[in-house]
Amino acid sequence: MTTAHSAEIQLARRLSANPVPADERRRLLAEPGFGRVFTDHMVMVEWQSDRGWHDGRLLPYGPIALDPATAVLQYAQQVFEGLKAYRQVNGAIVAFRPEANAARFNRSAARMAMPAFPEAAFVHAIDALVGQDHEWVPEAAGHSLYLRPYMIATEKGLAGGQPSSSYLFVLIASPAGPYVSGGQSRSVSVWLEPELTRASPGGTGEAKTAGNYAAALAGQLRAHEHGCDQVAWLDAGEHRLVEEMGIMNLFFVYGTGVEARLVTPRLSGTLLPGVTRDTLLTIARDLGMRADEAPISVDEWQAGCESGQISEVFACGTAAVVTAVGTVRSATGSWKVGDGTPGPVTTQLRDHLTAIHYGNLPDPHGWIHKIADSVAVPYWGCIR
Ligand SMILES: *Cc1c(COP(=O)(O)O)cnc(C)c1O
């Protein structure tokens, strides 16, 4: 199900009559937390089987009215993305690799039998919203504007068993402080979940879809019951191979310095292919480290930490960027990674990536997308 037409989606613009006052916005931006505060506007675009994408608009942020029998509320046909916009040191507002998120959005949509959203329109929607709500892009170090594009099935009816004939694309934005409380100096403890699984071969683990998150909550609760911060997911077949930590990808560091070698679990079809994961593989190689995608087992993790071969383990994702893993607990034992605190390779990679985000380092791979000035976006004139 794709729509070849409507590569450019017209966005009408209706501005909020009562945006958050400037002093209140400054107060909210001082300590935004994560995903609690939203900007003044949002973008919506409709899809119908007979019309493709249409009726795109930027409008005031607010509730969406849905019939109680709407497909997404019954059968969870939904996909989403998460990416960030940053205010760089030279004042430019940029988004990080939005094209990569647009491409993944459509891979997720295909798996969930949903129509593709044109990648150019995905990036234009981001330009439009961030351009309009640019005053919501925080200035403080480590802060950013988190962007949440998503698509939901909007057909009314309980029949199920077939894809919806209509969809809604939505983009909202939320100023974000550093994700992990206590900052980046802290490392987390992880629970190796022996029974529950996040994803299985042929399933939806590769897709960024809401149902994966709902299915993962019980595992996260089990991690807490075992005194751990986060759950680590193992393969569904044997519970032997390491897949992900919570909603982040994992990296294992063998050795140190320029001799360091990174290993991240290969994309087996049950892992979410993180943009941060892909970015860090590239940065590590740029820094002269070896970085491999390979299977890694729980036994190798434990033995590697006990022998000292594995010096660091960290998790990565857009929201928290890079988080060190300090302690591991399983049904049969527990062990420390290194001395339990964030190690030098973890810190170096995190600092390098955030320096690119904020424009303190050059961007040799073209990852930085400068937000177009909203008045310069050509197809915006039509106000309704
Ligand atoms: C989004 C997500 C990640 C991280 O992906 P990024 O593109 O790096 O933010 C990792 N695992 C899961 C399950 C996710 O949903």
Tab-separated table of C-alpha atoms and ligand atoms in Angstrom:
chain	number	residue	atom	x	y	z
A	1	MET	CA	0.000	0.000	0.000
A	2	THR	CA	1.796	3.077	-1.184
A	3	THR	CA	0.752	6.339	-2.711
A	4	ALA	CA	3.036	7.458	-5.464
A	5	HIS	CA	1.105	10.693	-5.921
A	6	SER	CA	1.181	13.683	-3.560
A	7	ALA	CA	4.943	13.777	-3.032
A	8	GLU	CA	4.430	17.387	-1.979
A	9	ILE	CA	1.722	17.876	0.564
A	10	GLN	CA	0.222	21.313	0.866
A	11	LEU	CA	0.121	22.569	4.437
A	12	ALA	CA	-2.484	25.144	5.332
A	13	ARG	CA	-1.657	27.145	8.427
A	14	ARG	CA	-3.996	28.177	11.247
A	15	LEU	CA	-2.114	29.730	14.144
A	16	SER	CA	-3.011	29.437	17.797
A	17	ALA	CA	-5.113	32.326	19.121
A	18	ASN	CA	-3.699	31.775	22.615
A	19	PRO	CA	-0.094	30.544	22.506
A	20	VAL	CA	1.666	29.989	25.829
A	21	PRO	CA	2.825	33.456	27.030
A	22	ALA	CA	6.568	34.077	26.747
A	23	ASP	CA	7.297	34.157	30.499
A	24	GLU	CA	5.334	30.938	31.062
A	25	ARG	CA	7.184	29.306	28.151
A	26	ARG	CA	10.533	30.348	29.657
A	27	ARG	CA	9.462	28.839	32.988
A	28	LEU	CA	8.492	25.550	31.287
A	29	LEU	CA	11.724	25.479	29.280
A	30	ALA	CA	13.827	25.870	32.421
A	31	GLU	CA	12.892	22.339	33.508
A	32	PRO	CA	10.946	20.592	30.765
A	33	GLY	CA	11.542	16.992	31.899
A	34	PHE	CA	10.744	14.581	29.080
A	35	GLY	CA	7.510	14.383	27.061
A	36	ARG	CA	5.400	16.434	29.493
A	37	VAL	CA	5.290	19.860	27.855
A	38	PHE	CA	4.166	20.503	24.271
A	39	THR	CA	4.580	23.418	21.885
A	40	ASP	CA	1.779	25.658	20.589
A	41	HIS	CA	1.157	23.859	17.298
A	42	MET	CA	1.007	20.483	15.570
A	43	VAL	CA	0.785	19.147	12.018
A	44	MET	CA	-1.894	16.795	10.696
A	45	VAL	CA	-2.335	15.168	7.292
A	46	GLU	CA	-5.194	12.831	6.277
A	47	TRP	CA	-5.090	9.746	4.071
A	48	GLN	CA	-7.955	7.984	2.352
A	49	SER	CA	-7.694	5.013	0.018
A	50	ASP	CA	-9.364	6.928	-2.820
A	51	ARG	CA	-7.526	10.271	-2.286
A	52	GLY	CA	-4.086	9.510	-0.907
A	53	TRP	CA	-2.562	12.094	1.440
A	54	HIS	CA	-4.548	15.317	1.600
A	55	ASP	CA	-5.773	18.104	3.856
A	56	GLY	CA	-2.392	18.810	5.434
A	57	ARG	CA	-2.401	21.598	7.998
A	58	LEU	CA	-0.441	23.194	10.788
A	59	LEU	CA	-2.891	24.019	13.564
A	60	PRO	CA	-3.008	24.796	17.303
A	61	TYR	CA	-1.921	21.892	19.543
A	62	GLY	CA	-4.990	20.261	21.018
A	63	PRO	CA	-7.159	17.153	21.485
A	64	ILE	CA	-8.054	14.891	18.568
A	65	ALA	CA	-11.702	13.775	18.503
A	66	LEU	CA	-12.034	10.107	17.510
A	67	ASP	CA	-15.085	7.903	17.244
A	68	PRO	CA	-14.985	5.325	20.107
A	69	ALA	CA	-14.881	2.546	17.479
A	70	THR	CA	-11.844	3.974	15.628
A	71	ALA	CA	-9.535	1.208	14.347
A	72	VAL	CA	-6.381	2.345	16.182
A	73	LEU	CA	-8.194	2.266	19.533
A	74	GLN	CA	-9.297	-1.325	18.934
A	75	TYR	CA	-6.493	-3.001	17.006
A	76	ALA	CA	-3.442	-0.742	17.494
A	77	GLN	CA	-2.632	-0.127	13.843
A	78	GLN	CA	-0.091	2.628	14.554
A	79	VAL	CA	3.514	3.589	13.811
A	80	PHE	CA	5.655	6.385	15.215
A	81	GLU	CA	9.078	8.011	15.202
A	82	GLY	CA	11.247	9.938	17.641
A	83	LEU	CA	13.902	12.467	16.684
A	84	LYS	CA	15.252	15.750	17.989
A	85	ALA	CA	15.829	19.341	16.938
A	86	TYR	CA	18.725	21.236	18.519
A	87	ARG	CA	19.658	24.880	18.895
A	88	GLN	CA	23.297	24.944	17.821
A	89	VAL	CA	26.035	27.142	19.258
A	90	ASN	CA	25.880	29.472	16.219
A	91	GLY	CA	22.128	29.924	16.715
A	92	ALA	CA	20.985	27.656	13.865
A	93	ILE	CA	18.095	25.289	14.593
A	94	VAL	CA	18.677	21.833	13.140
A	95	ALA	CA	17.147	18.373	13.121
A	96	PHE	CA	19.347	15.289	13.332
A	97	ARG	CA	19.011	12.808	10.436
A	98	PRO	CA	15.285	13.358	9.781
A	99	GLU	CA	15.607	11.507	6.446
A	100	ALA	CA	16.666	8.367	8.336
A	101	ASN	CA	13.572	8.596	10.531
A	102	ALA	CA	11.376	9.212	7.479
A	103	ALA	CA	12.718	6.060	5.831
A	104	ARG	CA	12.242	3.977	8.995
A	105	PHE	CA	8.710	5.390	9.420
A	106	ASN	CA	7.824	3.940	6.046
A	107	ARG	CA	9.460	0.580	6.770
A	108	SER	CA	7.383	0.415	9.967
A	109	ALA	CA	4.275	1.477	8.038
A	110	ALA	CA	4.783	-1.275	5.448
A	111	ARG	CA	5.008	-3.917	8.212
A	112	MET	CA	1.789	-2.598	9.763
A	113	ALA	CA	-0.016	-2.562	6.373
A	114	MET	CA	-0.209	1.238	6.382
A	115	PRO	CA	0.413	3.669	3.504
A	116	ALA	CA	3.827	5.262	3.029
A	117	PHE	CA	4.148	8.927	3.988
A	118	PRO	CA	6.303	10.766	1.402
A	119	GLU	CA	9.764	11.291	2.907
A	120	ALA	CA	9.963	14.873	1.617
A	121	ALA	CA	6.627	15.635	3.301
A	122	PHE	CA	7.917	14.113	6.565
A	123	VAL	CA	10.882	16.493	6.537
A	124	HIS	CA	8.729	19.454	5.395
A	125	ALA	CA	6.312	18.836	8.265
A	126	ILE	CA	9.280	19.033	10.657
A	127	ASP	CA	10.535	22.238	9.005
A	128	ALA	CA	7.043	23.703	9.276
A	129	LEU	CA	6.404	22.858	12.932
A	130	VAL	CA	9.884	23.592	14.265
A	131	GLY	CA	10.048	26.763	12.166
A	132	GLN	CA	6.715	27.931	13.550
A	133	ASP	CA	7.457	26.951	17.175
A	134	HIS	CA	11.188	27.817	17.079
A	135	GLU	CA	10.935	29.688	20.373
A	136	TRP	CA	10.316	26.284	21.998
A	137	VAL	CA	13.727	24.926	20.982
A	138	PRO	CA	15.649	25.124	24.283
A	139	GLU	CA	18.969	26.904	24.655
A	140	ALA	CA	20.321	25.069	27.708
A	141	ALA	CA	23.140	22.557	27.239
A	142	GLY	CA	21.855	19.015	26.791
A	143	HIS	CA	18.325	20.224	26.036
A	144	SER	CA	16.476	19.742	22.754
A	145	LEU	CA	13.068	19.711	21.106
A	146	TYR	CA	11.829	16.122	20.863
A	147	LEU	CA	9.721	15.465	17.760
A	148	ARG	CA	7.071	12.776	17.659
A	149	PRO	CA	5.611	11.982	14.229
A	150	TYR	CA	3.016	9.208	14.213
A	151	MET	CA	0.321	7.656	12.055
A	152	ILE	CA	-2.921	6.063	13.238
A	153	ALA	CA	-5.672	4.049	11.556
A	154	THR	CA	-8.868	6.113	11.625
A	155	GLU	CA	-11.514	3.933	9.986
A	156	LYS	CA	-14.570	3.505	12.185
A	157	GLY	CA	-15.798	-0.011	12.908
A	158	LEU	CA	-15.007	-3.159	14.846
A	159	ALA	CA	-14.669	-5.529	11.883
A	160	GLY	CA	-10.875	-5.671	12.135
A	161	GLY	CA	-8.994	-8.345	10.228
A	162	GLN	CA	-8.071	-5.926	7.434
A	163	PRO	CA	-6.174	-2.675	7.180
A	164	SER	CA	-8.033	0.577	7.770
A	165	SER	CA	-9.111	2.548	4.699
A	166	SER	CA	-8.125	5.882	6.284
A	167	TYR	CA	-5.194	7.197	8.339
A	168	LEU	CA	-4.051	10.331	10.120
A	169	PHE	CA	-0.444	11.553	10.247
A	170	VAL	CA	0.326	13.746	13.251
A	171	LEU	CA	3.493	15.591	14.293
A	172	ILE	CA	3.850	17.036	17.785
A	173	ALA	CA	6.883	18.546	19.533
A	174	SER	CA	8.005	18.549	23.155
A	175	PRO	CA	10.946	20.404	24.722
A	176	ALA	CA	13.203	17.937	26.529
A	177	GLY	CA	15.847	18.139	29.206
A	178	PRO	CA	18.474	15.418	29.649
A	179	TYR	CA	16.528	12.130	29.813
A	180	VAL	CA	18.173	10.315	32.719
A	181	SER	CA	17.717	12.044	36.044
A	182	GLY	CA	21.044	12.547	37.727
A	183	GLY	CA	22.570	13.359	34.338
A	184	GLN	CA	24.995	11.266	32.359
A	185	SER	CA	27.377	10.521	35.221
A	186	ARG	CA	25.083	7.750	36.416
A	187	SER	CA	25.020	4.225	35.034
A	188	VAL	CA	21.996	1.930	35.085
A	189	SER	CA	21.414	-1.635	36.264
A	190	VAL	CA	19.747	-4.113	33.906
A	191	TRP	CA	17.672	-7.235	34.469
A	192	LEU	CA	18.087	-10.061	31.943
A	193	GLU	CA	14.474	-11.139	31.538
A	194	PRO	CA	14.322	-14.954	31.390
A	195	GLU	CA	10.685	-15.492	30.303
A	196	LEU	CA	9.009	-12.551	28.627
A	197	THR	CA	10.196	-11.497	25.179
A	198	ARG	CA	9.859	-8.239	23.268
A	199	ALA	CA	9.932	-9.601	19.737
A	200	SER	CA	10.120	-12.857	17.816
A	201	PRO	CA	11.222	-13.759	14.276
A	202	GLY	CA	8.630	-12.666	11.739
A	203	GLY	CA	6.960	-10.397	14.285
A	204	THR	CA	6.953	-6.615	14.610
A	205	GLY	CA	10.169	-6.069	16.622
A	206	GLU	CA	11.794	-4.188	13.736
A	207	ALA	CA	8.861	-1.778	13.429
A	208	LYS	CA	8.417	1.272	15.646
A	209	THR	CA	4.835	0.559	16.618
A	210	ALA	CA	2.908	1.207	19.813
A	211	GLY	CA	2.063	-2.447	20.477
A	212	ASN	CA	5.725	-3.309	21.014
A	213	TYR	CA	5.809	-0.790	23.840
A	214	ALA	CA	2.642	-2.097	25.476
A	215	ALA	CA	4.027	-5.632	25.308
A	216	ALA	CA	7.298	-4.533	26.925
A	217	LEU	CA	5.831	-2.871	30.025
A	218	ALA	CA	5.482	-6.075	32.058
A	219	GLY	CA	9.183	-6.830	31.496
A	220	GLN	CA	10.100	-3.366	32.710
A	221	LEU	CA	8.039	-3.988	35.870
A	222	ARG	CA	9.912	-7.250	36.423
A	223	ALA	CA	13.197	-5.362	36.170
A	224	HIS	CA	11.992	-3.049	38.940
A	225	GLU	CA	10.902	-6.043	41.059
A	226	HIS	CA	14.470	-7.312	40.804
A	227	GLY	CA	15.864	-3.950	41.858
A	228	CYS	CA	17.008	-2.977	38.356
A	229	ASP	CA	16.454	0.212	36.361
A	230	GLN	CA	15.948	-1.403	32.971
A	231	VAL	CA	14.990	-4.683	31.334
A	232	ALA	CA	17.321	-6.364	28.827
A	233	TRP	CA	15.546	-8.405	26.174
A	234	LEU	CA	16.904	-11.741	24.989
A	235	ASP	CA	16.059	-13.748	21.869
A	236	ALA	CA	12.662	-15.416	21.900
A	237	GLY	CA	13.940	-18.889	20.966
A	238	GLU	CA	16.554	-19.692	23.593
A	239	HIS	CA	16.875	-16.610	25.785
A	240	ARG	CA	20.578	-16.737	25.061
A	241	LEU	CA	21.361	-13.820	22.712
A	242	VAL	CA	21.215	-10.209	23.879
A	243	GLU	CA	18.889	-7.984	21.837
A	244	GLU	CA	18.058	-4.598	23.392
A	245	MET	CA	17.825	-2.753	26.702
A	246	GLY	CA	14.342	-1.366	27.259
A	247	ILE	CA	13.804	0.870	24.253
A	248	MET	CA	17.494	1.340	23.472
A	249	ASN	CA	20.141	-0.545	21.467
A	250	LEU	CA	23.179	-2.010	23.253
A	251	PHE	CA	26.933	-1.712	22.641
A	252	PHE	CA	29.728	-3.808	24.212
A	253	VAL	CA	33.258	-2.384	24.422
A	254	TYR	CA	36.228	-4.768	24.318
A	255	GLY	CA	39.613	-3.256	25.252
A	256	THR	CA	40.214	0.481	25.634
A	257	GLY	CA	41.530	3.569	23.829
A	258	VAL	CA	42.293	3.228	20.114
A	259	GLU	CA	42.489	-0.518	20.714
A	260	ALA	CA	38.807	-0.505	21.704
A	261	ARG	CA	36.513	-2.720	19.659
A	262	LEU	CA	32.772	-2.208	19.747
A	263	VAL	CA	30.202	-4.930	19.231
A	264	THR	CA	26.495	-4.288	18.881
A	265	PRO	CA	23.957	-7.080	18.356
A	266	ARG	CA	23.353	-7.543	14.623
A	267	LEU	CA	19.953	-6.615	13.213
A	268	SER	CA	18.374	-10.046	13.317
A	269	GLY	CA	14.873	-8.872	12.435
A	270	THR	CA	13.803	-8.685	16.075
A	271	LEU	CA	15.779	-5.553	16.963
A	272	LEU	CA	14.700	-2.005	16.314
A	273	PRO	CA	17.294	-0.516	13.919
A	274	GLY	CA	18.183	2.596	15.901
A	275	VAL	CA	19.396	5.738	14.147
A	276	THR	CA	21.664	6.385	17.161
A	277	ARG	CA	23.057	2.845	16.849
A	278	ASP	CA	23.866	3.431	13.185
A	279	THR	CA	25.363	6.852	13.952
A	280	LEU	CA	27.622	5.516	16.728
A	281	LEU	CA	28.894	2.663	14.533
A	282	THR	CA	30.033	5.341	12.056
A	283	ILE	CA	31.508	7.674	14.698
A	284	ALA	CA	33.440	4.815	16.331
A	285	ARG	CA	34.988	3.914	12.961
A	286	ASP	CA	35.766	7.612	12.298
A	287	LEU	CA	37.613	7.632	15.636
A	288	GLY	CA	39.703	4.655	14.522
A	289	MET	CA	37.942	1.996	16.554
A	290	ARG	CA	36.754	-1.296	15.183
A	291	ALA	CA	32.969	-1.565	15.340
A	292	ASP	CA	31.164	-4.790	14.475
A	293	GLU	CA	27.601	-6.020	14.299
A	294	ALA	CA	27.539	-9.548	15.657
A	295	PRO	CA	25.501	-11.837	17.883
A	296	ILE	CA	26.465	-11.649	21.561
A	297	SER	CA	25.264	-14.089	24.196
A	298	VAL	CA	24.545	-13.645	27.886
A	299	ASP	CA	27.390	-16.089	28.636
A	300	GLU	CA	29.853	-13.980	26.611
A	301	TRP	CA	28.636	-10.854	28.427
A	302	GLN	CA	29.191	-12.396	31.841
A	303	ALA	CA	32.518	-14.094	30.986
A	304	GLY	CA	33.788	-10.934	29.255
A	305	CYS	CA	33.055	-8.773	32.280
A	306	GLU	CA	34.569	-11.293	34.687
A	307	SER	CA	37.788	-11.637	32.643
A	308	GLY	CA	37.969	-7.867	32.080
A	309	GLN	CA	37.821	-8.281	28.266
A	310	ILE	CA	34.576	-6.341	28.180
A	311	SER	CA	35.429	-2.983	29.740
A	312	GLU	CA	32.203	-1.058	29.095
A	313	VAL	CA	28.594	-1.594	28.048
A	314	PHE	CA	26.214	1.182	27.047
A	315	ALA	CA	22.763	1.632	25.577
A	316	CYS	CA	21.784	4.273	23.027
A	317	GLY	CA	18.705	5.936	21.585
A	318	THR	CA	17.440	9.367	20.596
A	319	ALA	CA	15.776	10.213	23.902
A	320	ALA	CA	18.605	9.442	26.356
A	321	VAL	CA	21.427	9.482	23.728
A	322	VAL	CA	23.967	7.239	25.536
A	323	THR	CA	23.492	5.526	28.912
A	324	ALA	CA	26.171	3.399	30.580
A	325	VAL	CA	25.247	-0.017	31.985
A	326	GLY	CA	26.931	-0.551	35.358
A	327	THR	CA	25.393	-3.716	36.774
A	328	VAL	CA	23.744	-6.775	35.263
A	329	ARG	CA	21.398	-9.139	37.082
A	330	SER	CA	20.008	-12.441	35.817
A	331	ALA	CA	17.969	-15.255	37.345
A	332	THR	CA	21.252	-17.022	38.192
A	333	GLY	CA	23.587	-14.255	39.303
A	334	SER	CA	24.783	-10.723	38.920
A	335	TRP	CA	27.945	-8.972	37.809
A	336	LYS	CA	29.470	-5.551	37.339
A	337	VAL	CA	30.639	-4.002	34.091
A	338	GLY	CA	34.119	-2.537	34.685
A	339	ASP	CA	33.984	-0.579	37.927
A	340	GLY	CA	30.261	0.071	37.459
A	341	THR	CA	30.644	3.681	36.327
A	342	PRO	CA	30.522	5.139	32.780
A	343	GLY	CA	33.815	4.330	31.034
A	344	PRO	CA	36.020	6.429	28.731
A	345	VAL	CA	34.796	5.003	25.396
A	346	THR	CA	31.146	5.508	26.408
A	347	THR	CA	31.911	9.081	27.415
A	348	GLN	CA	33.986	9.803	24.300
A	349	LEU	CA	31.286	8.540	21.929
A	350	ARG	CA	28.538	10.411	23.748
A	351	ASP	CA	30.540	13.653	23.788
A	352	HIS	CA	31.412	13.309	20.095
A	353	LEU	CA	27.790	12.731	19.083
A	354	THR	CA	26.423	15.585	21.191
A	355	ALA	CA	29.159	17.888	19.840
A	356	ILE	CA	27.821	17.181	16.317
A	357	HIS	CA	24.231	17.785	17.518
A	358	TYR	CA	25.089	21.219	18.903
A	359	GLY	CA	27.495	22.229	16.112
A	360	ASN	CA	30.678	22.037	18.189
A	361	LEU	CA	32.157	19.541	15.719
A	362	PRO	CA	31.865	19.381	11.933
A	363	ASP	CA	29.269	17.138	10.316
A	364	PRO	CA	31.202	15.137	7.691
A	365	HIS	CA	28.331	12.702	7.010
A	366	GLY	CA	25.586	15.262	6.332
A	367	TRP	CA	23.516	14.261	9.349
A	368	ILE	CA	22.509	17.816	10.264
A	369	HIS	CA	19.374	19.151	8.592
A	370	LYS	CA	19.003	22.906	8.945
A	371	ILE	CA	15.385	23.816	9.658
A	372	ALA	CA	14.092	25.874	6.767
A	373	ASP	CA	12.818	29.299	7.718
A	374	SER	CA	9.067	28.702	7.860
A	375	VAL	CA	8.191	31.807	5.854
A	376	ALA	CA	10.488	30.524	3.116
A	377	VAL	CA	8.658	27.189	2.773
A	378	PRO	CA	7.090	27.851	-0.614
A	379	TYR	CA	3.733	26.123	-0.444
A	380	TRP	CA	2.490	27.762	2.710
A	381	GLY	CA	0.275	30.658	1.869
A	382	CYS	CA	-3.173	29.240	2.238
A	383	ILE	CA	-4.622	30.268	5.595
A	384	ARG	CA	-7.951	28.750	6.628
B	1	LIG	C1	13.277	3.919	19.014
B	1	LIG	C2	13.891	2.687	19.583
B	1	LIG	C3	15.281	2.527	19.720
B	1	LIG	C4	16.268	3.639	19.435
B	1	LIG	O1	16.202	4.126	18.139
B	1	LIG	P1	16.823	5.580	17.810
B	1	LIG	O2	16.514	5.759	16.366
B	1	LIG	O3	18.266	5.494	18.082
B	1	LIG	O4	16.132	6.545	18.701
B	1	LIG	C5	15.758	1.321	20.175
B	1	LIG	N1	14.922	0.323	20.517
B	1	LIG	C6	13.595	0.440	20.416
B	1	LIG	C7	12.722	-0.695	20.798
B	1	LIG	C8	13.026	1.617	19.942
B	1	LIG	O5	11.705	1.726	19.837
